[in-house]
Short mmCIF file of C-alpha atoms and ligand atoms in Angstrom, two decimals:
data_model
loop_
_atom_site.label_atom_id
_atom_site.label_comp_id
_atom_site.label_asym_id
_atom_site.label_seq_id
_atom_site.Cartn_x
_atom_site.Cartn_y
_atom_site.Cartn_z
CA UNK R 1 -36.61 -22.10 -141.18
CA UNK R 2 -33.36 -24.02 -141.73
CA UNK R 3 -31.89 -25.65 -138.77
CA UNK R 4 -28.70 -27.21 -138.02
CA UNK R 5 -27.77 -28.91 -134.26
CA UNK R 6 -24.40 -30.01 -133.90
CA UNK R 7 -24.10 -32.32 -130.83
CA UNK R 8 -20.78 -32.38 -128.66
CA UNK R 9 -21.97 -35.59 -127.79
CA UNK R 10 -22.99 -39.29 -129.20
CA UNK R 11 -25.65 -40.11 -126.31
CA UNK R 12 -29.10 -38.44 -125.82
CA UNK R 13 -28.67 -37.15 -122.07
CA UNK R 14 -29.90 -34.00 -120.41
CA UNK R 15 -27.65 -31.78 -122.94
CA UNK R 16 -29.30 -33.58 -126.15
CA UNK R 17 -33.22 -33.12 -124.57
CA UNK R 18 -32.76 -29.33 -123.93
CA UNK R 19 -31.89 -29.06 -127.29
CA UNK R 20 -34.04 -31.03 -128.48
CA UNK R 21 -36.80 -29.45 -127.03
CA UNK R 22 -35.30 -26.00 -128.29
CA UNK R 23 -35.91 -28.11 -132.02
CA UNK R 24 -39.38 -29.50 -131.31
CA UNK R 25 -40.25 -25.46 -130.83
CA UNK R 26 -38.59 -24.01 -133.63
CA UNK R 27 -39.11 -26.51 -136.59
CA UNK R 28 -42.05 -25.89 -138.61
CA UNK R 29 -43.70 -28.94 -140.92
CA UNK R 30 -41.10 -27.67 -143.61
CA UNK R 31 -38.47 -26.88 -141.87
CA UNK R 32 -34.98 -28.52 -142.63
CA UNK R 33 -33.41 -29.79 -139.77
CA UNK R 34 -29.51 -31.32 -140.39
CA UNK R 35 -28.49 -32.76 -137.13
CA UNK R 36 -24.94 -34.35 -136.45
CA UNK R 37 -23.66 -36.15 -133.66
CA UNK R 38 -19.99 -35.92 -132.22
CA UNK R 39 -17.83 -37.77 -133.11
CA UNK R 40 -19.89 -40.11 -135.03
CA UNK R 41 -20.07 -37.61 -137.83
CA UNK R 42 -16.52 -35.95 -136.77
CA UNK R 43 -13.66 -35.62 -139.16
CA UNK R 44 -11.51 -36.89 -136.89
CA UNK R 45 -8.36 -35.10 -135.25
CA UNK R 46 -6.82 -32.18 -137.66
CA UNK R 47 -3.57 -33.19 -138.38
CA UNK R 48 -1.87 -29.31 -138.70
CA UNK R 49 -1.14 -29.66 -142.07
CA UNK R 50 -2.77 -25.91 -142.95
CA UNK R 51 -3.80 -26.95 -146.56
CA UNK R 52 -7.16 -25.88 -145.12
CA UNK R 53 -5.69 -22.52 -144.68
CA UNK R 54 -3.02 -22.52 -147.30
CA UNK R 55 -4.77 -24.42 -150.00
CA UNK R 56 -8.50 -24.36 -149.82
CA UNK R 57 -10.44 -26.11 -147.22
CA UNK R 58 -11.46 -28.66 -150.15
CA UNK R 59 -7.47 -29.78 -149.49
CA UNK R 60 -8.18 -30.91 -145.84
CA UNK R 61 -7.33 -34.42 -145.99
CA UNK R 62 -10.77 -34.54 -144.04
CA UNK R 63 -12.83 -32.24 -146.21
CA UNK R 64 -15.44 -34.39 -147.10
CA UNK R 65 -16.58 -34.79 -143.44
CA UNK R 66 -15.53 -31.70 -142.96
CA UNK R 67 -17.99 -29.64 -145.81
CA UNK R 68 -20.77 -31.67 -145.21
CA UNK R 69 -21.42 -29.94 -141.84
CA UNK R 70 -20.11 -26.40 -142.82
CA UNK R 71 -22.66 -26.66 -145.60
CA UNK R 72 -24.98 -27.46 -143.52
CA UNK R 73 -24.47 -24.17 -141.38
CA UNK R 74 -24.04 -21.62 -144.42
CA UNK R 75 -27.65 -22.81 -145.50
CA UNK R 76 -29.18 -22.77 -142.03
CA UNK R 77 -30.71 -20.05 -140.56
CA UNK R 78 -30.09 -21.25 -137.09
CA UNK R 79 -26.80 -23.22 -135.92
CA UNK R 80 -27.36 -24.60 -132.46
CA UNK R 81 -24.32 -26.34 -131.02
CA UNK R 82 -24.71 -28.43 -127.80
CA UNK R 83 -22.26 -29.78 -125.12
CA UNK R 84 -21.44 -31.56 -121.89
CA UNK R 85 -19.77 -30.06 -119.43
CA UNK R 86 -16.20 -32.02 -119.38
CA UNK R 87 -13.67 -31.42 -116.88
CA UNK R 88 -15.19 -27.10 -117.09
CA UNK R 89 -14.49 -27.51 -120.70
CA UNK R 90 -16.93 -28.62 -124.09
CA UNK R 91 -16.36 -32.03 -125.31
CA UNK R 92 -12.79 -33.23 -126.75
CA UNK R 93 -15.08 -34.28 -129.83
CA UNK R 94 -16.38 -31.47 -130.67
CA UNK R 95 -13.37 -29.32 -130.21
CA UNK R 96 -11.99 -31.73 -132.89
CA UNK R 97 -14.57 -30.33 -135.43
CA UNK R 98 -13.72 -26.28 -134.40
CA UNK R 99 -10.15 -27.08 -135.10
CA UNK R 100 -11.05 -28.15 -138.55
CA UNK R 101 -13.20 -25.06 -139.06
CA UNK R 102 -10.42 -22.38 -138.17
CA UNK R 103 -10.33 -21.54 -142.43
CA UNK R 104 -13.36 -19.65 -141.66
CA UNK R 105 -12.26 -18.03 -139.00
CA UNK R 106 -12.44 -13.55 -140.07
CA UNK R 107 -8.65 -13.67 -139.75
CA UNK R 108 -8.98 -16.13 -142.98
CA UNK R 109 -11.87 -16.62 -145.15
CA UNK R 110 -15.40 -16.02 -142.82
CA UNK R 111 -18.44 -16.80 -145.29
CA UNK R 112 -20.45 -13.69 -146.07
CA UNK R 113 -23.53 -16.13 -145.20
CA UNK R 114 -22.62 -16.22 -141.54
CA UNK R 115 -23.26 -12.54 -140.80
CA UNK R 116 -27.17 -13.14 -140.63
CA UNK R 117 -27.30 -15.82 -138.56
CA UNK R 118 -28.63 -16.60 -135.57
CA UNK R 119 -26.68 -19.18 -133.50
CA UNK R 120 -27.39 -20.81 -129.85
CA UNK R 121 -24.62 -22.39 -127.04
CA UNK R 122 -25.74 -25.07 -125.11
CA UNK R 123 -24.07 -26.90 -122.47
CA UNK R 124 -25.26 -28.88 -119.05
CA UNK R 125 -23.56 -29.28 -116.33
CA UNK R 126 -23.67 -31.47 -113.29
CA UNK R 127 -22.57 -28.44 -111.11
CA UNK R 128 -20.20 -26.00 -112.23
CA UNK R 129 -18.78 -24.98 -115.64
CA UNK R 130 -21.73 -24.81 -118.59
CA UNK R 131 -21.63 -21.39 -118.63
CA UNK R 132 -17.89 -21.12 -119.17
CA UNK R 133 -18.17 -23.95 -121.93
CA UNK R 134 -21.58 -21.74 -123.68
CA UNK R 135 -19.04 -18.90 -123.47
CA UNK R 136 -16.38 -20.87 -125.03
CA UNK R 137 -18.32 -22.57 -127.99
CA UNK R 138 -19.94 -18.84 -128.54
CA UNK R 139 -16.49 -17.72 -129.08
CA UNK R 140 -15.84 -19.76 -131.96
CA UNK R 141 -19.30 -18.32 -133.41
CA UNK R 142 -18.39 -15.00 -133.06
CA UNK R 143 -15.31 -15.75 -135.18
CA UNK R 144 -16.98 -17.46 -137.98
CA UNK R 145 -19.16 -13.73 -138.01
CA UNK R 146 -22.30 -14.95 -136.62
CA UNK R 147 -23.96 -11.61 -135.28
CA UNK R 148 -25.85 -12.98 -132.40
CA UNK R 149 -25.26 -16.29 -130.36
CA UNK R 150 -27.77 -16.78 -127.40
CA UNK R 151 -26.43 -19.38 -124.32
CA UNK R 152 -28.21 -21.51 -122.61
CA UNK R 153 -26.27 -22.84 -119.48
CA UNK R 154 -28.11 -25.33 -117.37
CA UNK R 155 -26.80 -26.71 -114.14
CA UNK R 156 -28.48 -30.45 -113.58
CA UNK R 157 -27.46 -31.71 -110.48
CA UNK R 158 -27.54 -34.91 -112.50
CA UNK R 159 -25.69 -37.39 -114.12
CA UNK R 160 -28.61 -38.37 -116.35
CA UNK R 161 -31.65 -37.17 -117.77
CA UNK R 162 -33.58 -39.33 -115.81
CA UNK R 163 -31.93 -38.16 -112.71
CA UNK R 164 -32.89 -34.54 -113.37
CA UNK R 165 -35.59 -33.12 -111.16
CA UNK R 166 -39.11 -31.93 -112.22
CA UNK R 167 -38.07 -28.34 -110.85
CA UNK R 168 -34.81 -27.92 -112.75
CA UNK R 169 -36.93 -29.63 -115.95
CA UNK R 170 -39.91 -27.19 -115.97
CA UNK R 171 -37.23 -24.45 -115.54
CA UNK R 172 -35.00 -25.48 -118.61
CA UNK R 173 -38.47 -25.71 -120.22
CA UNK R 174 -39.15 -22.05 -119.44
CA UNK R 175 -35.79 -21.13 -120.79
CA UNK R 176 -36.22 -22.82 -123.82
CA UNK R 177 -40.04 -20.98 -124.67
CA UNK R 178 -38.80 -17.69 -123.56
CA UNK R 179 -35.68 -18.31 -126.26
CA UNK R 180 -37.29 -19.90 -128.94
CA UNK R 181 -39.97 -16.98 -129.33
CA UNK R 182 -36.73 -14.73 -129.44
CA UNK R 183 -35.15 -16.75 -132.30
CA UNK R 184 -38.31 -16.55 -134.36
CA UNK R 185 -38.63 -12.74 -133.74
CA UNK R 186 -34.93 -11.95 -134.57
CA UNK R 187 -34.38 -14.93 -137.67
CA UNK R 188 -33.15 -12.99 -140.99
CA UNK R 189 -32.75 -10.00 -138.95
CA UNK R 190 -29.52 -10.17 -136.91
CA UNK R 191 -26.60 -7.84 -137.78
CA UNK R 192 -22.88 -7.47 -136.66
CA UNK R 193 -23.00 -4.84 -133.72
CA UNK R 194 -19.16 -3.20 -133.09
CA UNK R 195 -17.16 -6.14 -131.90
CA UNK R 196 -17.31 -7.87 -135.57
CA UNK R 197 -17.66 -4.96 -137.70
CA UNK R 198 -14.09 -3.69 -135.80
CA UNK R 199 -12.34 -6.93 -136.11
CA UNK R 200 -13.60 -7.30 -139.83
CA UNK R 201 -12.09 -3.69 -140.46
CA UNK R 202 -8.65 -4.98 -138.68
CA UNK R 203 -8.62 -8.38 -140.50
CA UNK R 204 -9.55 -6.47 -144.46
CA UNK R 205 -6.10 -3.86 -143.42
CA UNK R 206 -4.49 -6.62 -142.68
CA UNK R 207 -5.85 -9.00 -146.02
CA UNK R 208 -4.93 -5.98 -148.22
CA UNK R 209 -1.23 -5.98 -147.29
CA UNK R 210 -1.61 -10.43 -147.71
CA UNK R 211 1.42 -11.07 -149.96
CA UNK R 212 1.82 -14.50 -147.36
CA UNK R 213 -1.91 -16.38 -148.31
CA UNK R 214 -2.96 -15.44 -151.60
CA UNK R 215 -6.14 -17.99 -150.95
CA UNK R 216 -7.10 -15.95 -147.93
CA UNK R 217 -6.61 -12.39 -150.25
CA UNK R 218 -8.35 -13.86 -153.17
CA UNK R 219 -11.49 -14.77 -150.62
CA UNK R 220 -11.47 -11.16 -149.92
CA UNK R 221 -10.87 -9.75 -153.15
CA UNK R 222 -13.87 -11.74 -154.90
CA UNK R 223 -16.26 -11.16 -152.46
CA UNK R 224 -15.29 -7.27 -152.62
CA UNK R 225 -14.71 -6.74 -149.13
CA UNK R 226 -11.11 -4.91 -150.21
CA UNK R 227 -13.33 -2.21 -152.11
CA UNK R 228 -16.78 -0.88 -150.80
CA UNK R 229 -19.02 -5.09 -150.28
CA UNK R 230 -19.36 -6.01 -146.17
CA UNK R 231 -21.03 -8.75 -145.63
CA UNK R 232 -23.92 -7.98 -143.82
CA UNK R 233 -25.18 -5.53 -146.50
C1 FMN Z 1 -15.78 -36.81 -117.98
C2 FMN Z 1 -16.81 -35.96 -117.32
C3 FMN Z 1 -16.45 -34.72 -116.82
C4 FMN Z 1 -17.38 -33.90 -116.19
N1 FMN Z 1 -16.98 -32.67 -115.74
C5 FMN Z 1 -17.88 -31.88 -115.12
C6 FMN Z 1 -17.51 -30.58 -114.66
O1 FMN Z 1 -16.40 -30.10 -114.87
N2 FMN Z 1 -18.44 -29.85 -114.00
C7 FMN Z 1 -19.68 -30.34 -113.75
O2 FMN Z 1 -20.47 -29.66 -113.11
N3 FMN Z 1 -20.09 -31.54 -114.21
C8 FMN Z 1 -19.22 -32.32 -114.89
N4 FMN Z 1 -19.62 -33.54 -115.38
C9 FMN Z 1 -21.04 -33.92 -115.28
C10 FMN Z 1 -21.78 -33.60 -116.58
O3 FMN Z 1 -21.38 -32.34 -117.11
C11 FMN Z 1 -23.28 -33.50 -116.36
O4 FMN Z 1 -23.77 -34.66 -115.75
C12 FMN Z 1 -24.00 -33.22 -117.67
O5 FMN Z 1 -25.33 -32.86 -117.41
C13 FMN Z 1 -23.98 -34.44 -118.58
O6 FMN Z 1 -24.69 -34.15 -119.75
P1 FMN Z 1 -25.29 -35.29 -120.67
O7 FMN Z 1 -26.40 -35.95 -119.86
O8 FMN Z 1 -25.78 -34.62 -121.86
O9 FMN Z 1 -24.18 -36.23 -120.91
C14 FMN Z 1 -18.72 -34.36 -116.03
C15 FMN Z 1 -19.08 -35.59 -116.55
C16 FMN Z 1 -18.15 -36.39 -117.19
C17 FMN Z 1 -18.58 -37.71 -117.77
#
């Protein structure tokens, strides 16, 4: 199984152990695990040029940051994305790298590898909010085509790892077994249920009639979603 963990976050805290943990149980000996680290590995702001969207995401004056982690997630099997809980919202940081990934949204050029993925939200919380941030970085999943995101909100009551009780530990830890034997069962099986399969049908009328983005039509047109090809066949 290919893995890649993208961390809203430079410091190992309670969000980087859960997934971590979520890692230790789904890596096998030879697995491949690519693991980056906001914003260490970020690409920095996007500036709103849209040569990403206009051009070719190779034209993002950032692209080289940029592809190294999208490639990463087109050859994974699993994407995992992690974050704080900031202010009821994920990480500035890592919004920073969804910005620069909006070229793959399905209202431009979604990779036909993304439709059999599995991916997985995490976020911790001192108190309130995880769950609206797992919701939030699940959202940009769903519009990249992944078919099926688990989240994994986990209130704390901590500031630190170290801080976290034994209770709320051991029932993160049950959380994590109960999803990892999920992942395994559904990995190379997940497809688009109606939600994606509607909004791909909406966004191909829509490419047909592109006269505006001929990048975005041409995406399309070679992978032969315009004719009978979907992605998930
Ligand atoms: C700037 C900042 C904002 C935070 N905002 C919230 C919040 O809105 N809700 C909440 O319950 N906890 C909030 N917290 C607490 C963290 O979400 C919580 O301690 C989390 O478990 C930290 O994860 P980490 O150990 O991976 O850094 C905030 C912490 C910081 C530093």
């Amino acid at each position: 199984m290919e893995i890649a963990i993208i961390h809203g976050q430079l410091h190992k805290g309670s969000t980087y152990h859960i997934s971590s943990m979520l890692k230790d149980r789904l890596a096998e000996p030879d697995s491949v695990v690519h693991e980056y680290f906001m914003p260490a590995d970020a690409p920095g702001f996007c500036m709103g040029c849209f040569r990403c969207i206009i051009q070719g995401e190779s034209n993002c004056p950032h692209a080289d940051k940029v592809q190294r982690i999208a490639e990463s997630m087109i050859s994974s099997d699993v994407i995992i994305i992690d974050s704080p809980t900031y202010c009821l919202e994920m990480s500035g940081q890592l919004k920073t790298l969804f910005d620069h990934l909006g070229y793959m949204w399905l209202s431009h050029r979604p990779r036909k590898e993304m439709f059999k993925k599995i991916g997985v939200v995490i976020s911790t919380a001192a108190g309130l909010g995880a769950k609206r941030v797992t919701k939030s970085i699940a959202k940009q999943m769903f519009w990249w085509g992944i078919p099926k995101v688990f989240k994994l909100p986990v209130s704390v009551s901590a500031m630190s790892w170290g801080d976290v009780s034994d209770k709320i530990k051991l029932n993160a830890t049950k959380k994590v077994d109960s999803l990892s034997n999920l992942i395994k069962r559904g990995a190379g099986s997940a497809k688009p249920g109606f939600a994606t399969r509607f909004l791909f049908s909406v966004m191909r009328t829509m490419q047909s009639k592109n006269t505006w983005n001929l990048v975005d039509r041409d995406h399309w047109k070679s992978n032969g979603w315009l004719l009978k090809e979907r992605p998930w066949r």
